[in-house]
Amino acid sequence: MHTRESRGARVAPWIVFAAIIAVAAIVAAFFFMRGRDGGATPWSGRSREYTVGLTDQPTSLDIRTNDERGVEQALVGNVYETLLTTGDDVSIASNLVARWVPSTDGLHYSFILRDGLTFADGSALDASAVVASLQRTITDQHVGYEELGDVATVRNTSDSQFTIDLHKPNPRLLWALTGRAGIVYNVRAAQRAGDDYARHAYGSGPFDVATSDGSSITLTRNDHYWGRKAAAARIRLAYYKDEAALADAAEAGNLDVALPREAATARRLAKHDGLRVDDGLGMRQTLLALNSAQESPFSDVQVRQLTRYAIDAAGIAKTQPESAAQLSGPIGQLQPGYVDLNDLFPYDEAKAASMRAYFPYAYFHEFTVLTDETHRAVGEQITATFNDVLSMPATLEVVDTDELTKRVAGGDYDCALVTLEGIDDYRNFVDGSPMFHYQNGEAQRIYEDALAKTDYNEYRERMRDFDRVVSQDAASAWLYENKDFVVAKRAVSGVAAQNSSWRLPLAGLTSRG
């Protein structure tokens, strides 16, 4: 009995080894065949090309001089990176910069870069490269340079540290470095290549630009990337002439991801079994713009306020398919200074009618509610409110979207149902801009005081006061913040919907199955 156990112990390791070899061969053969059949392996998403469909094709890849939303959507976060970024609560967060130290008087900022940063060509992204990029942005007046107008000097104190000194406090400096002004370009490499930013990219992001033609931009994975490498080897950004063409391509299976701008397109694609529609909060704002010019009925604050009471903003926000959330002031949730003001003008027809009684019946001359086809139904609802509840003689005028945008920008309207892009649009309520012809001394003082703060958080708190004052004065009748949409094949993931119409980071784009 004892002798047999000894013999078994001597031969068992060979049996175990042979079994391991056999199992390994079977597993390897399985994955080899899966790979040949196009099936998923743990690495399949890293070698394939994805196609992302969009409609806002940039006219140039030169992100220094092209202020279009489309070029920012395509390149920032993918090819180019900013020194800082924003957190979910609109706080300032690290990006290329690991940490920063502001002086108490707000005139001096010290920044420390992350370790191991490189550009796409493998050269070091150090403090001297940052200084060269910031200086070029200021001197050449690249997009966003105005936010750096108070900068006195930019200098590097070591390979990993640089400083910015200001002539006067600029509490928006850190916010500016999360945007166009904070992009770091490989200035030296660009100069050697003749500064051909229109056709080539000189960034540090997880992708580089491989090709760009009249209908697409192809991104390739940057294998020199300092952070986590992109999941996809290649991504083709395919641009379509309109939403219908985009939807057709998605339904035909030609797109892995699509970004429709219109809720109607998202609803259409949601009916397709092979597609998934996600939505998130975007920058765009839909509002009934009120023209405060002297000849307009809305030059009177009481008329503006009774209008807001008469409009069921909460109900409209709940029923519109493109609405992400009700909005009641000029600053949206993705901008510093937002505060929930939905309780300022609750829907109250009786109160609105009572305020209307202050004015003689024939006080109001006939005026138009201007809108486009997208907002026709809401425009009809608001026009009926003016006529039936407020006895204000209003007619609806529906024009194409380009005409609507042009007329609102020039102040050629009485009131207009319109969607604005939302990037710093609140500034139109500061200085009597032609868009609204709105002026309020208290709002102007608060805004100037906010800009004089030495700290970003203090600035943000003061902008909340600005938001409230402008809303209380009913400078317009805000309705809701719009959704951004991302449509993807069900096996595809890794593309966030929030703010995707401005920033579309694609490093996480991957698939299963």
XYZ file of C-alpha atoms in Angstrom:
513
model
C 0.000 0.000 0.000
C 2.758 2.402 0.954
C 4.819 1.440 -2.147
C 1.935 2.170 -4.550
C 1.388 5.644 -3.094
C 5.066 6.482 -3.627
C 4.969 5.464 -7.284
C 1.791 7.515 -7.849
C 3.433 10.582 -6.349
C 6.381 10.289 -8.751
C 4.246 10.235 -11.923
C 1.515 12.793 -10.922
C 3.507 15.948 -11.858
C 3.878 14.715 -15.454
C 0.170 14.058 -15.681
C -0.662 17.554 -14.331
C 1.834 19.188 -16.724
C 0.407 17.349 -19.720
C -3.112 18.346 -18.705
C -2.114 22.039 -18.475
C -0.531 21.922 -21.931
C -3.657 20.345 -23.380
C -6.017 22.883 -21.805
C -3.821 25.792 -22.931
C -3.813 24.464 -26.508
C -7.591 24.148 -26.511
C -8.066 27.690 -25.122
C -5.583 29.145 -27.626
C -7.295 27.374 -30.508
C -10.684 28.633 -29.313
C -9.601 32.268 -29.220
C -7.741 31.911 -32.525
C -10.866 30.643 -34.229
C -13.000 33.310 -32.532
C -10.624 35.930 -33.835
C -10.795 34.511 -37.381
C -14.594 34.458 -37.198
C -14.733 38.112 -36.162
C -15.921 37.258 -32.666
C -14.956 39.178 -29.558
C -11.786 38.509 -27.677
C -10.525 40.469 -24.686
C -8.487 42.575 -27.123
C -10.804 42.819 -30.135
C -11.939 46.398 -29.430
C -8.373 47.680 -29.401
C -7.647 46.820 -33.014
C -10.839 47.751 -34.847
C -11.928 51.011 -36.418
C -15.080 52.767 -35.239
C -17.202 55.241 -37.170
C -18.880 58.143 -35.390
C -21.525 60.124 -37.275
C -21.981 63.877 -36.785
C -23.464 66.852 -38.635
C -21.302 69.803 -37.585
C -18.211 69.428 -39.735
C -15.488 71.968 -38.926
C -14.335 74.110 -41.832
C -10.747 73.880 -40.583
C -8.754 71.800 -38.109
C -6.894 74.928 -36.959
C -8.370 75.060 -33.491
C -6.297 78.155 -32.698
C -8.263 80.320 -35.137
C -11.460 78.371 -35.819
C -14.090 79.222 -33.207
C -16.659 76.702 -34.476
C -18.247 74.324 -32.029
C -17.576 71.390 -34.385
C -13.796 71.638 -34.192
C -13.886 71.806 -30.394
C -16.201 68.796 -30.264
C -13.903 66.745 -32.474
C -10.459 67.681 -31.185
C -10.503 68.918 -27.568
C -10.086 65.954 -25.245
C -9.133 63.710 -28.147
C -6.226 65.384 -29.948
C -5.642 68.484 -27.843
C -5.792 68.778 -24.079
C -6.332 71.662 -21.678
C -4.296 72.502 -18.621
C -7.312 72.128 -16.336
C -10.780 70.633 -16.616
C -14.085 70.873 -14.768
C -15.695 68.555 -12.259
C -19.337 67.494 -12.193
C -20.174 70.415 -9.885
C -18.443 72.968 -12.175
C -15.441 72.934 -9.870
C -11.913 73.206 -11.286
C -10.105 69.879 -11.613
C -6.608 68.787 -12.609
C -5.766 67.685 -16.139
C -2.294 68.343 -17.586
C -1.738 70.383 -14.442
C -1.613 68.194 -11.351
C -2.018 70.977 -8.779
C -1.857 74.740 -8.465
C -1.340 77.344 -5.751
C -2.906 80.820 -6.042
C -1.696 83.773 -4.003
C -4.113 85.342 -1.529
C -4.296 88.563 -3.550
C -5.192 86.660 -6.727
C -2.274 88.079 -8.710
C 0.059 85.078 -8.802
C -0.576 81.432 -9.700
C 1.933 78.586 -9.505
C 1.199 75.416 -11.490
C 2.802 71.972 -11.255
C 2.467 69.604 -14.213
C 1.879 65.875 -14.067
C 4.903 63.630 -14.448
C 5.749 62.099 -17.811
C 3.666 64.294 -20.099
C 4.427 64.023 -23.807
C 3.084 65.292 -27.099
C 1.885 62.897 -29.799
C 5.339 62.898 -31.454
C 6.894 61.671 -28.198
C 8.585 64.958 -27.265
C 8.281 66.220 -23.712
C 5.345 68.388 -22.714
C 7.158 70.337 -20.029
C 6.733 73.761 -18.466
C 8.664 75.511 -21.236
C 6.271 74.002 -23.806
C 3.304 75.265 -21.798
C 4.787 78.762 -21.586
C 5.466 78.833 -25.334
C 1.884 77.744 -26.043
C 0.275 80.294 -23.694
C 2.431 83.091 -25.025
C 1.477 82.267 -28.615
C -2.206 82.162 -27.658
C -1.946 85.663 -26.200
C 0.296 87.324 -28.775
C -1.373 85.743 -31.816
C -4.857 86.271 -30.355
C -6.028 82.698 -30.684
C -9.619 81.780 -29.811
C -10.130 82.425 -26.096
C -7.195 84.795 -25.682
C -9.489 87.481 -24.215
C -9.760 85.391 -21.050
C -6.006 85.896 -20.572
C -6.146 89.655 -21.041
C -4.970 90.406 -17.497
C -1.843 88.233 -17.798
C 1.382 90.165 -17.140
C 3.930 87.353 -17.432
C 4.055 83.604 -18.036
C 7.317 81.846 -17.181
C 8.612 78.409 -16.299
C 10.493 78.029 -13.027
C 11.520 74.399 -13.652
C 10.774 71.597 -16.093
C 7.577 70.792 -14.214
C 6.482 74.184 -12.876
C 5.315 77.460 -14.399
C 3.758 80.639 -13.084
C 1.213 83.165 -14.320
C 1.311 86.705 -12.947
C -1.625 89.085 -13.462
C -1.969 92.858 -13.706
C -5.174 92.584 -11.693
C -7.195 89.693 -10.243
C -8.959 87.464 -12.752
C -11.145 84.941 -10.912
C -12.020 83.349 -14.268
C -8.400 82.427 -15.027
C -8.715 78.818 -13.864
C -12.015 78.480 -15.719
C -10.346 79.888 -18.841
C -7.644 77.222 -18.624
C -10.329 74.536 -18.914
C -11.280 75.933 -22.339
C -9.679 77.119 -25.553
C -7.220 79.395 -23.731
C -5.896 76.388 -21.816
C -5.037 74.203 -24.825
C -1.355 73.278 -24.973
C 0.110 73.116 -28.482
C 3.408 71.599 -29.536
C 4.617 74.992 -30.745
C 8.137 73.846 -31.646
C 6.974 70.897 -33.773
C 4.389 73.090 -35.479
C 6.998 75.720 -36.332
C 9.258 73.098 -37.889
C 6.325 72.011 -40.068
C 5.354 75.521 -41.110
C 2.500 75.956 -38.594
C 0.169 73.901 -40.774
C -2.538 73.501 -38.121
C -5.253 73.426 -40.776
C -4.138 69.983 -41.975
C -2.073 68.590 -39.092
C -2.421 68.412 -35.317
C 0.157 69.196 -32.659
C -1.431 68.011 -29.454
C -0.945 65.684 -26.504
C -4.250 63.821 -26.407
C -5.007 60.094 -26.648
C -5.430 60.432 -30.432
C -3.646 62.072 -33.338
C -5.152 63.170 -36.642
C -4.301 60.709 -39.415
C -6.323 62.171 -42.277
C -8.924 64.818 -42.947
C -10.909 65.254 -46.137
C -14.113 66.943 -47.160
C -16.355 64.523 -45.328
C -14.442 62.909 -42.474
C -11.619 63.123 -39.933
C -9.720 59.968 -39.006
C -8.140 59.740 -35.571
C -5.479 57.176 -34.694
C -4.418 56.073 -31.243
C -1.484 58.024 -29.820
C 0.845 55.317 -28.557
C 2.979 57.971 -26.842
C 0.047 59.098 -24.708
C 1.065 59.860 -21.149
C -2.161 58.530 -19.610
C -4.357 55.529 -20.173
C -4.202 54.576 -23.835
C -7.322 54.849 -25.985
C -9.346 51.658 -26.310
C -9.801 52.075 -30.090
C -6.982 51.984 -32.616
C -8.789 54.201 -35.161
C -11.917 56.321 -35.106
C -13.424 57.875 -38.199
C -15.568 60.973 -37.645
C -18.001 60.930 -40.558
C -19.963 64.109 -41.252
C -23.413 64.174 -42.835
C -25.232 67.039 -44.522
C -28.260 66.874 -42.221
C -30.007 64.903 -39.492
C -31.966 62.768 -41.953
C -28.800 61.543 -43.671
C -27.230 60.850 -40.281
C -30.237 58.814 -39.176
C -30.276 56.858 -42.440
C -26.625 55.887 -41.958
C -27.227 54.828 -38.345
C -30.235 52.691 -39.289
C -28.253 51.077 -42.109
C -25.628 49.944 -39.603
C -22.906 52.177 -41.042
C -22.243 53.968 -37.763
C -21.090 52.678 -34.406
C -22.051 55.969 -32.747
C -24.204 58.892 -33.930
C -24.746 62.313 -32.406
C -28.068 63.793 -33.487
C -28.805 67.335 -32.388
C -32.586 67.076 -32.650
C -34.877 65.141 -30.338
C -36.957 63.993 -33.311
C -33.935 62.192 -34.752
C -33.139 60.602 -31.389
C -36.738 59.364 -31.096
C -36.573 57.904 -34.598
C -33.370 55.992 -33.854
C -34.661 54.805 -30.467
C -37.180 52.656 -32.370
C -34.375 50.669 -34.021
C -33.747 47.377 -32.209
C -29.994 47.474 -32.734
C -29.470 50.964 -31.353
C -29.395 52.493 -27.886
C -30.085 56.197 -27.223
C -28.525 57.956 -24.246
C -29.040 61.580 -23.299
C -27.392 64.027 -20.948
C -27.417 67.671 -20.004
C -26.136 69.985 -22.726
C -25.198 73.641 -22.935
C -28.130 74.785 -25.069
C -30.967 76.783 -23.513
C -34.489 77.281 -24.827
C -36.249 80.471 -23.791
C -38.806 83.045 -24.793
C -36.463 85.947 -25.471
C -38.017 89.286 -24.516
C -36.815 92.395 -26.309
C -36.439 95.256 -23.827
C -35.996 97.928 -26.510
C -38.051 101.060 -25.870
C -40.555 100.373 -28.653
C -41.199 96.813 -27.444
C -44.082 95.960 -25.068
C -41.499 94.114 -22.973
C -39.534 97.249 -22.133
C -41.707 97.401 -18.992
C -40.515 95.120 -16.188
C -44.070 94.435 -15.031
C -45.024 93.194 -18.489
C -42.037 90.887 -18.507
C -42.894 89.570 -15.054
C -46.581 88.948 -15.768
C -45.502 87.134 -18.924
C -43.399 84.764 -16.863
C -46.275 84.053 -14.457
C -48.591 83.345 -17.391
C -46.297 80.802 -19.079
C -46.294 77.256 -17.714
C -42.531 76.876 -17.898
C -42.466 73.779 -15.678
C -45.106 72.079 -17.800
C -43.317 72.935 -21.031
C -40.020 71.638 -19.637
C -41.660 68.322 -18.682
C -43.336 67.723 -22.026
C -40.698 68.748 -24.553
C -38.624 65.759 -25.716
C -35.414 67.806 -25.975
C -35.762 69.209 -22.429
C -33.269 68.004 -19.832
C -34.375 70.277 -16.986
C -36.353 73.437 -16.337
C -34.267 76.615 -16.414
C -35.271 79.929 -14.866
C -32.216 82.155 -15.273
C -29.462 83.086 -17.722
C -26.826 80.704 -16.326
C -27.122 76.982 -16.968
C -26.010 74.076 -14.789
C -22.746 73.579 -16.688
C -21.622 77.192 -16.118
C -20.249 78.813 -12.951
C -22.967 80.766 -11.157
C -25.967 78.514 -11.707
C -28.657 78.511 -9.030
C -32.080 76.850 -9.075
C -34.547 79.728 -9.538
C -37.611 77.738 -10.559
C -39.588 79.063 -7.590
C -39.326 82.734 -8.661
C -42.156 82.708 -11.210
C -44.429 79.721 -10.595
C -47.201 79.232 -13.141
C -50.059 81.459 -11.958
C -52.552 82.689 -14.567
C -54.641 84.516 -11.968
C -51.667 86.523 -10.744
C -50.642 87.283 -14.329
C -54.160 88.496 -15.185
C -54.228 90.641 -12.049
C -50.947 92.316 -13.023
C -52.266 92.768 -16.569
C -55.259 94.696 -15.183
C -52.914 97.542 -14.252
C -52.644 98.405 -17.963
C -55.560 99.781 -20.031
C -57.169 97.241 -22.339
C -55.875 98.954 -25.495
C -52.410 99.582 -24.044
C -50.717 96.880 -26.121
C -50.333 97.096 -29.853
C -50.216 93.919 -31.924
C -46.873 92.103 -31.762
C -45.427 88.825 -33.013
C -44.117 85.720 -31.310
C -41.208 84.685 -33.522
C -40.033 81.070 -33.723
C -38.988 78.265 -36.071
C -40.685 75.016 -37.063
C -38.985 73.066 -34.272
C -40.730 75.146 -31.615
C -44.020 75.735 -33.449
C -46.195 73.825 -30.946
C -44.800 75.692 -27.933
C -45.023 78.935 -29.889
C -48.714 78.302 -30.535
C -49.240 77.618 -26.822
C -47.520 80.833 -25.764
C -49.304 82.891 -28.412
C -52.647 81.574 -27.127
C -51.624 82.557 -23.601
C -50.920 86.118 -24.679
C -54.297 86.400 -26.414
C -56.609 84.406 -24.146
C -55.116 84.964 -20.687
C -53.409 88.338 -20.977
C -55.491 90.030 -23.679
C -52.299 90.979 -25.476
C -52.773 90.867 -29.280
C -50.075 88.436 -30.427
C -49.603 86.550 -33.678
C -47.219 83.681 -34.345
C -44.566 84.096 -37.034
C -42.688 80.929 -38.031
C -39.432 81.333 -39.958
C -36.514 79.024 -40.743
C -33.909 78.534 -38.046
C -31.217 80.631 -39.746
C -33.610 83.570 -40.107
C -34.677 83.206 -36.470
C -31.086 83.222 -35.269
C -30.225 86.240 -37.385
C -33.192 88.296 -36.262
C -32.735 87.497 -32.569
C -29.011 88.308 -32.717
C -29.842 91.687 -34.274
C -32.727 92.460 -31.912
C -35.270 92.442 -34.760
C -38.193 90.936 -32.819
C -40.641 91.575 -29.960
C -40.420 88.182 -28.342
C -38.918 85.023 -29.790
C -38.923 81.361 -28.866
C -35.332 80.369 -29.520
C -32.589 77.954 -28.505
C -29.188 79.489 -27.708
C -25.906 77.579 -27.515
C -25.494 78.594 -23.856
C -21.756 79.359 -23.825
C -21.496 82.631 -21.889
C -24.820 83.825 -23.349
C -25.534 85.400 -19.945
C -23.153 88.198 -20.938
C -25.869 89.482 -23.265
C -27.722 90.572 -20.120
C -24.837 92.700 -18.850
C -24.329 95.569 -21.265
C -27.512 96.155 -23.246
C -26.454 93.993 -26.198
C -28.595 94.198 -29.358
C -29.915 90.695 -28.733
C -32.038 91.710 -25.732
C -31.513 95.493 -25.302
C -31.582 94.708 -21.586
C -29.870 96.858 -18.970
C -29.983 96.654 -15.202
C -27.644 98.750 -13.058
C -27.702 96.326 -10.133
C -26.912 93.371 -12.378
C -24.021 95.285 -13.942
C -22.585 96.168 -10.511
C -22.823 92.568 -9.321
C -21.151 91.323 -12.499
C -18.294 93.828 -12.144
C -17.914 92.867 -8.498
C -17.752 89.186 -9.461
C -14.933 89.896 -11.914
C -13.032 91.782 -9.203
C -12.954 88.779 -6.870
C -9.592 87.134 -6.256
C -10.877 83.565 -6.101
C -12.862 81.361 -8.491
C -15.253 80.144 -5.785
C -15.993 83.708 -4.678
C -16.595 84.638 -8.306
C -18.986 81.728 -8.709
C -20.954 82.747 -5.610
C -21.262 86.332 -6.837
C -22.426 85.115 -10.250
C -25.246 83.296 -8.482
C -26.383 86.712 -7.254
C -26.194 88.006 -10.832
C -28.259 85.048 -12.031
C -30.955 85.760 -9.450
C -31.189 89.517 -10.096
C -31.504 89.092 -13.872
C -34.142 86.396 -13.416
C -36.137 88.428 -10.875
C -36.167 91.291 -13.365
C -37.588 88.857 -15.939
C -35.047 89.830 -18.573
C -36.461 86.883 -20.535
C -38.723 83.913 -19.891
C -36.388 80.919 -19.628
C -37.917 77.513 -20.211
C -35.432 74.629 -20.163
C -31.935 73.331 -20.732
C -31.594 71.016 -23.714
C -30.408 67.443 -23.904
C -27.425 66.202 -25.828
C -27.917 62.791 -27.444
C -25.585 59.855 -28.136
C -26.872 56.936 -30.205
C -24.790 53.763 -30.273
C -24.988 50.166 -31.394
C -25.983 48.050 -28.427
C -22.561 46.417 -28.196
C -20.757 49.781 -28.244
C -20.076 51.821 -25.105
C -17.762 54.406 -23.609
C -19.168 57.678 -25.040
C -20.821 59.978 -22.500
C -23.819 62.060 -23.589
C -23.407 65.029 -21.240
C -22.158 68.114 -23.083
C -21.267 65.901 -26.041
C -22.223 68.583 -28.549
C -19.203 70.601 -27.315
C -16.798 67.994 -25.959
C -16.767 64.411 -27.256
C -13.991 62.423 -25.537
C -13.605 59.133 -27.389
C -10.731 57.432 -25.558
C -13.140 55.052 -23.835
C -15.003 54.016 -26.997
C -15.056 50.223 -27.082
C -17.342 47.271 -27.814
C -18.209 43.756 -26.777
C -19.428 40.800 -28.771
